Coordinates of N, CA and C in Angstrom, one line a residue:
X364 N -46.3 -25.6 -1.8 CA -46.4 -24.3 -1.2 C -45.8 -24.4 0.2
X365 N -46.1 -25.7 0.8 CA -45.8 -26.3 2.2 C -44.2 -26.7 2.0
X366 N -44.1 -27.4 0.8 CA -42.8 -28.1 0.6 C -41.8 -26.9 0.2
X367 N -42.0 -25.9 -0.4 CA -41.0 -24.7 -0.7 C -40.7 -24.2 0.8
X368 N -41.7 -24.1 1.6 CA -41.4 -23.2 2.9 C -40.6 -24.1 3.7
X369 N -40.7 -25.4 3.5 CA -40.0 -26.3 4.5 C -38.4 -26.2 4.0
X370 N -38.4 -26.2 2.6 CA -36.9 -26.2 2.0 C -36.4 -24.9 2.2
X371 N -37.0 -24.0 2.3 CA -36.5 -22.4 2.8 C -36.0 -22.5 4.3
X372 N -36.9 -23.4 5.0 CA -36.5 -23.3 6.5 C -35.2 -24.2 6.6
X373 N -35.1 -25.2 5.8 CA -34.0 -26.2 6.1 C -32.6 -25.6 5.5
X374 N -32.8 -24.8 4.5 CA -31.8 -24.1 3.8 C -31.2 -23.2 4.7
X375 N -32.2 -22.1 5.4 CA -31.8 -21.2 6.4 C -31.1 -21.8 7.6
X376 N -31.6 -23.0 7.8 CA -30.8 -23.6 9.1 C -29.5 -24.1 8.9
X377 N -29.3 -24.5 7.5 CA -27.9 -25.1 7.1 C -27.1 -23.8 7.0
X378 N -27.7 -22.7 6.3 CA -26.6 -21.8 6.0 C -26.3 -20.8 7.1
X379 N -27.3 -20.7 8.1 CA -27.0 -19.9 9.4 C -25.6 -20.2 9.9
X380 N -25.5 -21.7 10.3 CA -24.3 -21.7 11.1 C -23.0 -21.7 10.2
X381 N -23.2 -21.6 8.9 CA -22.2 -21.5 8.0 C -21.8 -20.0 8.1
X382 N -22.7 -19.0 8.0 CA -22.5 -17.6 8.0 C -21.8 -17.2 9.4
X383 N -22.5 -17.7 10.5 CA -21.9 -17.5 11.8 C -20.4 -17.9 12.1
X384 N -20.3 -19.1 11.3 CA -18.7 -19.7 11.5 C -17.9 -18.9 10.8
X385 N -18.3 -18.2 9.4 CA -17.4 -17.3 8.7 C -17.3 -16.2 9.4
X386 N -18.1 -15.4 10.1 CA -18.0 -14.5 11.0 C -17.0 -14.7 12.5
X387 N -17.1 -15.8 12.9 CA -16.4 -16.2 14.0 C -14.9 -16.1 13.7
X388 N -14.5 -17.0 12.6 CA -13.3 -17.3 12.2 C -12.5 -15.9 11.7
X389 N -13.2 -14.8 11.1 CA -12.9 -13.7 10.7 C -12.7 -12.6 11.9
X390 N -13.5 -12.5 12.9 CA -13.6 -11.4 13.9 C -12.7 -11.9 15.2
X391 N -13.1 -13.2 15.5 CA -12.4 -13.9 16.7 C -11.0 -14.4 16.5
X392 N -11.0 -15.1 15.5 CA -9.7 -16.0 15.5 C -8.7 -15.3 14.6
X393 N -9.1 -14.2 13.6 CA -8.4 -13.5 12.9 C -7.6 -14.3 11.9
X394 N -8.4 -15.2 11.2 CA -7.8 -16.0 10.0 C -7.6 -14.9 8.9
X395 N -6.4 -14.7 8.4 CA -5.9 -14.0 7.2 C -6.8 -14.4 6.1
X396 N -7.7 -13.5 5.4 CA -8.2 -13.3 4.4 C -7.3 -12.9 3.3
X397 N -7.5 -13.4 2.1 CA -6.7 -13.1 0.8 C -6.9 -11.7 0.5
X398 N -5.7 -10.8 0.4 CA -5.9 -9.6 0.3 C -5.0 -9.3 -1.2
X399 N -5.4 -8.5 -1.9 CA -4.7 -8.3 -3.2 C -3.6 -7.3 -3.3
X400 N -3.7 -6.3 -2.2 CA -2.8 -5.4 -1.9 C -1.6 -5.7 -1.2
X401 N -1.9 -6.5 -0.2 CA -0.6 -7.0 0.7 C -0.8 -8.5 0.9
X402 N -0.1 -9.5 0.6 CA -0.1 -10.8 0.8 C 0.9 -11.4 1.7
X403 N 1.9 -10.3 2.0 CA 3.0 -10.8 3.1 C 2.6 -10.4 4.5
X404 N 2.8 -11.2 5.5 CA 2.7 -11.0 6.6 C 3.5 -9.8 7.3
X405 N 4.6 -9.2 6.7 CA 5.5 -8.5 7.5 C 4.8 -7.1 7.5
X406 N 3.5 -6.7 6.8 CA 3.2 -5.5 6.7 C 1.7 -5.4 7.1
X407 N 1.2 -4.5 7.7 CA -0.2 -4.3 8.0 C -0.6 -2.8 7.7
X408 N -1.8 -2.7 7.2 CA -2.1 -1.3 7.0 C -2.3 -0.5 8.1
X409 N -1.9 0.8 7.8 CA -1.8 1.9 9.1 C -0.6 1.5 9.9
X410 N 0.2 0.6 9.6 CA 1.2 0.2 10.6 C 2.4 1.2 10.5
X411 N 2.9 1.8 11.6 CA 3.9 2.8 11.8 C 5.2 1.9 11.4
X412 N 6.2 2.9 10.4 CA 7.4 2.3 10.2 C 8.1 2.0 11.3
X413 N 9.1 0.8 11.3 CA 9.8 0.5 12.5 C 10.9 1.4 12.4
X414 N 11.3 1.7 13.9 CA 12.5 2.6 14.1 C 13.7 2.1 13.6
X415 N 14.5 3.2 13.4 CA 16.0 2.9 12.8 C 16.9 2.1 13.7
X416 N 17.8 1.1 13.1 CA 18.5 0.3 14.4 C 19.4 1.5 14.8
X417 N 20.0 1.4 16.2 CA 20.7 2.2 16.7 C 22.1 2.4 15.9
X418 N 22.5 3.6 15.9 CA 23.9 4.0 15.3 C 23.7 3.5 13.9
X419 N 22.7 3.6 13.1 CA 22.7 3.2 11.7 C 22.8 4.6 10.8
X420 N 23.2 4.4 9.8 CA 23.4 5.5 8.9 C 22.4 5.7 7.7
X421 N 21.7 6.8 7.5 CA 20.6 6.5 6.4 C 21.5 6.7 5.1
X422 N 20.7 6.4 4.0 CA 21.1 6.1 2.7 C 21.7 7.4 2.1
X423 N 21.2 8.5 2.4 CA 21.7 9.8 1.8 C 22.9 10.3 2.5
X424 N 23.2 9.7 3.6 CA 24.5 9.8 4.6 C 24.1 10.4 5.8
X425 N 25.3 10.3 6.7 CA 24.9 10.9 8.1 C 24.7 12.3 8.1
X426 N 23.6 13.0 8.9 CA 23.4 14.2 8.8 C 23.7 14.7 10.2
X427 N 23.8 13.8 11.2 CA 24.1 14.1 12.6 C 24.6 12.8 13.2
X428 N 25.6 12.7 14.2 CA 26.0 11.8 14.8 C 26.1 12.4 16.2
X429 N 25.2 11.9 17.2 CA 25.3 12.7 18.7 C 26.7 12.7 19.0
X430 N 27.6 11.7 19.1 CA 28.8 12.1 19.8 C 29.8 13.0 19.2
X431 N 29.6 13.3 18.0 CA 30.5 14.4 17.6 C 29.9 15.7 17.6
X432 N 28.9 16.1 18.4 CA 28.6 17.3 18.4 C 27.6 17.8 17.1
X433 N 27.5 19.2 17.2 CA 26.5 19.8 16.3 C 27.5 19.7 15.0
X434 N 26.8 19.6 13.7 CA 27.3 19.6 12.5 C 27.7 20.7 12.3
X435 N 28.5 20.8 10.9 CA 29.3 22.1 10.4 C 28.5 22.4 9.1
X436 N 28.0 23.7 9.0 CA 27.4 24.1 7.6 C 28.2 23.8 6.6
X437 N 27.9 22.7 5.6 CA 28.7 22.5 4.4 C 28.1 23.4 3.3
X438 N 27.1 24.3 3.4 CA 26.7 24.7 2.2 C 27.0 26.4 2.4
X439 N 27.8 26.9 1.6 CA 28.0 28.2 1.7 C 26.8 29.2 1.2
X440 N 26.7 30.1 1.9 CA 25.6 31.2 1.9 C 25.6 31.9 0.5
X441 N 25.6 31.3 -0.4 CA 25.5 32.1 -1.7 C 24.2 32.6 -1.9
X442 N 24.1 33.2 -3.4 CA 22.7 33.8 -3.6 C 21.7 32.5 -4.0
X443 N 22.2 31.6 -4.6 CA 21.4 30.3 -4.7 C 21.1 29.6 -3.5
X444 N 21.7 29.6 -2.6 CA 21.3 28.9 -1.3 C 20.2 29.6 -0.5
X445 N 20.7 31.1 -0.7 CA 19.5 31.9 0.0 C 18.3 32.0 -0.7
X446 N 18.3 31.9 -1.8 CA 17.1 31.8 -2.6 C 16.2 30.4 -2.3
X447 N 16.9 29.4 -2.5 CA 16.3 28.1 -2.3 C 15.8 28.1 -0.7
X448 N 16.6 28.7 0.1 CA 16.3 28.8 1.6 C 15.1 29.5 2.0
X449 N 15.0 30.7 1.1 CA 13.8 31.6 1.2 C 12.4 30.7 0.8
X450 N 12.5 30.2 -0.4 CA 11.4 29.2 -0.8 C 11.0 28.6 0.3
X451 N 11.9 27.6 0.9 CA 11.6 26.6 1.8 C 11.0 27.3 3.1
X452 N 11.7 28.4 3.6 CA 11.2 29.0 4.8 C 9.7 29.7 4.5
X453 N 9.4 30.1 3.2 CA 8.0 30.6 2.9 C 7.0 29.3 3.2
X454 N 7.4 28.3 2.6 CA 6.5 27.1 2.6 C 6.3 26.7 4.1
X455 N 7.4 26.3 5.0 CA 7.3 25.6 6.0 C 7.6 26.3 7.5
X456 N 8.1 27.7 7.2 CA 8.6 28.3 8.4 C 7.6 29.6 8.7
X457 N 7.3 30.2 7.6 CA 6.6 31.5 7.6 C 5.5 31.6 8.4
X458 N 4.5 30.5 8.4 CA 3.1 30.5 8.8 C 3.3 30.6 10.5
X459 N 4.5 30.3 11.0 CA 4.5 30.4 12.5 C 5.4 31.6 12.9
X460 N 6.6 31.5 12.2 CA 7.8 32.6 12.4 C 7.6 33.9 11.8
X461 N 6.6 34.2 10.8 CA 6.3 35.3 10.0 C 7.3 35.5 9.1
X462 N 7.0 36.4 8.1 CA 8.0 36.8 7.1 C 9.1 37.1 7.3
X463 N 9.5 37.9 8.4 CA 10.7 38.6 8.8 C 11.4 37.8 10.0
X464 N 10.4 36.7 10.4 CA 11.2 36.0 11.3 C 10.9 36.5 12.7
X465 N 10.0 37.2 13.1 CA 9.9 37.8 14.3 C 8.9 36.9 15.2
X466 N 8.2 35.9 14.7 CA 7.7 34.9 15.5 C 6.1 35.5 15.4
X467 N 5.8 36.3 14.4 CA 4.4 36.7 14.5 C 3.9 36.3 13.0
X468 N 3.8 35.2 12.8 CA 3.2 34.6 11.5 C 1.7 34.3 11.7
X469 N 1.0 34.2 10.5 CA -0.7 34.2 10.8 C -1.1 32.9 11.8
X470 N -0.4 31.7 11.7 CA -0.8 30.7 12.6 C -0.4 30.8 14.0
X471 N 0.7 32.1 14.4 CA 1.1 32.3 15.8 C 0.1 32.3 16.7
X472 N -1.0 33.2 16.6 CA -2.0 33.3 17.4 C -2.7 32.1 18.0
X473 N -2.7 31.2 17.2 CA -3.2 30.0 17.6 C -2.4 29.1 18.3
X474 N -1.5 29.2 18.3 CA -0.4 28.3 19.3 C -0.3 28.6 20.8
X475 N -1.1 28.0 21.5 CA -0.9 28.3 23.1 C -0.4 27.2 23.7
X476 N 0.2 27.1 24.7 CA 0.8 28.4 25.5 C 1.9 28.9 25.0
X477 N 2.7 28.2 24.1 CA 4.0 28.8 23.8 C 3.8 29.5 22.5
X478 N 4.2 30.6 22.2 CA 4.3 31.1 20.9 C 5.7 31.2 20.3
X479 N 5.6 31.0 18.8 CA 7.0 30.8 18.0 C 7.8 31.8 18.5
X480 N 9.1 31.5 18.7 CA 10.0 32.4 19.2 C 10.5 33.4 17.9
X481 N 11.1 34.4 18.2 CA 11.6 35.5 17.4 C 13.1 35.0 16.9
X482 N 13.2 34.6 15.7 CA 14.5 34.1 15.0 C 15.5 35.1 15.3
X483 N 15.0 36.5 15.4 CA 16.2 37.6 15.2 C 16.6 38.0 16.4
X484 N 16.4 37.3 17.8 CA 16.8 37.9 18.8 C 17.0 36.7 20.1
X485 N 17.6 36.7 21.0 CA 17.8 35.8 22.0 C 18.5 34.5 21.6
X486 N 18.1 33.5 21.9 CA 18.8 32.0 21.9 C 18.9 32.0 20.3
X487 N 18.0 32.0 19.5 CA 18.4 31.7 18.0 C 19.4 32.4 17.4
X488 N 19.9 33.6 17.7 CA 21.0 34.4 17.3 C 22.2 33.7 17.8
X489 N 22.2 33.1 19.0 CA 23.4 32.6 19.5 C 23.6 31.1 19.3
X490 N 22.7 30.4 18.8 CA 23.0 29.2 18.3 C 24.1 29.0 17.3
X491 N 24.9 27.8 17.1 CA 25.6 27.8 16.0 C 24.8 27.4 14.7
X492 N 25.3 27.2 13.5 CA 24.6 26.8 12.4 C 24.0 25.3 12.6
X493 N 24.9 24.6 13.1 CA 24.7 23.1 13.3 C 23.4 23.1 14.4
X494 N 23.5 23.8 15.3 CA 22.4 23.8 16.5 C 21.2 24.1 15.7
X495 N 21.3 25.1 14.9 CA 19.9 25.6 14.3 C 19.5 24.6 13.3
X496 N 20.6 23.9 12.6 CA 20.1 22.8 11.7 C 19.3 21.6 12.5
X497 N 19.7 21.2 13.8 CA 19.3 20.0 14.4 C 17.9 20.7 15.0
X498 N 17.6 21.9 15.4 CA 16.6 22.2 15.8 C 15.4 22.3 14.8
X499 N 15.6 22.5 13.3 CA 15.0 22.2 12.3 C 14.6 20.9 11.9
X500 N 15.8 20.0 12.2 CA 15.7 18.8 12.0 C 14.7 18.0 12.9
X501 N 15.0 18.3 14.3 CA 14.3 17.3 15.2 C 13.2 18.2 15.9
X502 N 13.1 19.6 15.7 CA 12.0 20.2 16.1 C 12.4 20.7 17.9
X503 N 11.3 21.0 18.6 CA 11.6 21.5 19.9 C 10.4 20.9 20.6
X504 N 10.7 20.1 21.8 CA 9.7 19.3 22.4 C 8.5 20.2 22.8
X505 N 7.3 20.1 22.6 CA 6.0 20.7 23.0 C 6.1 22.2 22.2
X506 N 7.0 22.5 21.4 CA 6.9 23.7 20.9 C 6.9 23.9 19.1
X507 N 7.8 23.0 18.4 CA 8.1 23.0 17.3 C 8.1 21.8 16.8
X508 N 7.3 21.4 15.7 CA 7.3 20.0 14.9 C 8.9 19.8 14.2
X509 N 9.1 18.6 14.2 CA 10.2 18.0 13.2 C 9.9 18.5 11.9
X510 N 10.9 19.1 11.3 CA 10.6 19.4 10.0 C 11.4 18.4 8.7
X511 N 11.8 17.3 9.3 CA 12.6 16.5 8.7 C 11.8 15.5 7.6
X512 N 10.7 15.5 7.7 CA 9.6 15.0 6.5 C 9.3 16.0 5.5
X513 N 9.2 17.3 6.3 CA 9.1 18.5 5.0 C 10.2 18.8 4.3
X514 N 11.4 18.8 5.0 CA 12.7 18.9 4.3 C 13.6 17.8 4.3
X515 N 13.3 16.9 3.5 CA 14.1 15.4 3.7 C 15.5 15.4 3.4
X516 N 15.9 16.6 2.6 CA 17.3 16.4 2.2 C 18.1 17.3 3.2
X517 N 19.1 17.1 3.7 CA 20.0 18.0 4.5 C 20.3 19.2 3.8
X518 N 20.6 19.3 2.5 CA 20.9 20.7 1.9 C 19.5 21.7 1.9
X519 N 18.6 21.0 2.0 CA 17.1 21.9 2.2 C 17.2 22.7 3.4
X520 N 17.5 22.0 4.5 CA 17.5 22.5 5.7 C 18.8 23.3 6.1
X521 N 20.0 23.0 5.3 CA 21.0 23.9 5.4 C 20.6 25.3 4.8
X522 N 20.1 25.2 3.6 CA 19.6 26.3 3.0 C 18.6 27.3 3.9
X523 N 17.6 26.8 4.6 CA 17.1 27.3 5.5 C 17.8 28.0 6.7
X524 N 18.8 27.3 7.0 CA 19.8 28.1 8.0 C 20.4 29.0 7.5
X525 N 20.8 29.0 6.3 CA 21.4 30.3 5.6 C 20.5 31.5 5.4
X526 N 19.4 31.0 5.1 CA 18.4 32.2 4.8 C 18.1 32.8 6.5
X527 N 17.7 32.0 7.3 CA 17.4 32.6 8.6 C 18.7 33.6 9.2
X528 N 19.9 33.1 8.9 CA 21.2 34.0 9.3 C 20.8 35.4 8.4
X529 N 20.5 35.1 7.1 CA 20.4 36.4 6.3 C 19.6 37.4 7.0
X530 N 18.4 36.7 7.5 CA 17.3 37.6 8.1 C 17.7 38.3 9.3
X531 N 18.6 37.5 10.2 CA 19.2 38.0 11.3 C 20.3 39.3 11.0
X532 N 20.9 39.1 9.9 CA 21.7 40.1 9.5 C 21.2 41.4 9.1
X533 N 20.2 41.0 8.4 CA 19.3 42.3 8.0 C 18.7 43.0 9.3
X534 N 18.1 42.2 10.2 CA 17.5 42.8 11.5 C 18.6 43.5 12.3
X535 N 19.8 43.0 12.4 CA 20.7 43.3 13.2 C 22.2 43.7 12.7
X536 N 22.2 44.8 11.9 CA 23.4 45.1 11.0 C 24.4 45.3 11.7

């Protein structure tokens, strides 16, 4: 019994520095442990994507180049575009701007201190299609989020622009 006790004590004394050494290397020195999901050093979990290089063009083509001014609407406001725009508007915009675009959506009461603007009067009516497209793409600082992730294809944003224009025509005949 005494021999077994001594053996456990000796093993405990031998294993303890090993365990402390492993914890030290992992926590302090940050030695990379093998990970089956990522073996390359160029990517870390929860790492933000790198910003695009200056003056680069996305693979789906340039949507906007600052030196050229606001883009011109390439999508005709036909029935198909208006239907697609209505669908995207209902999914992405209606919660704040409301079904008719008056800025009275169900989420609008929670937005403080700035309420969503009415799309049927004021500045949104005077903006060009390209400026409206850029507002949807980039958002408005402190007021509206960028919708480029929700509407990744430029055609989707142009369809929303066409639908907003149809709402404006219905409100101001």
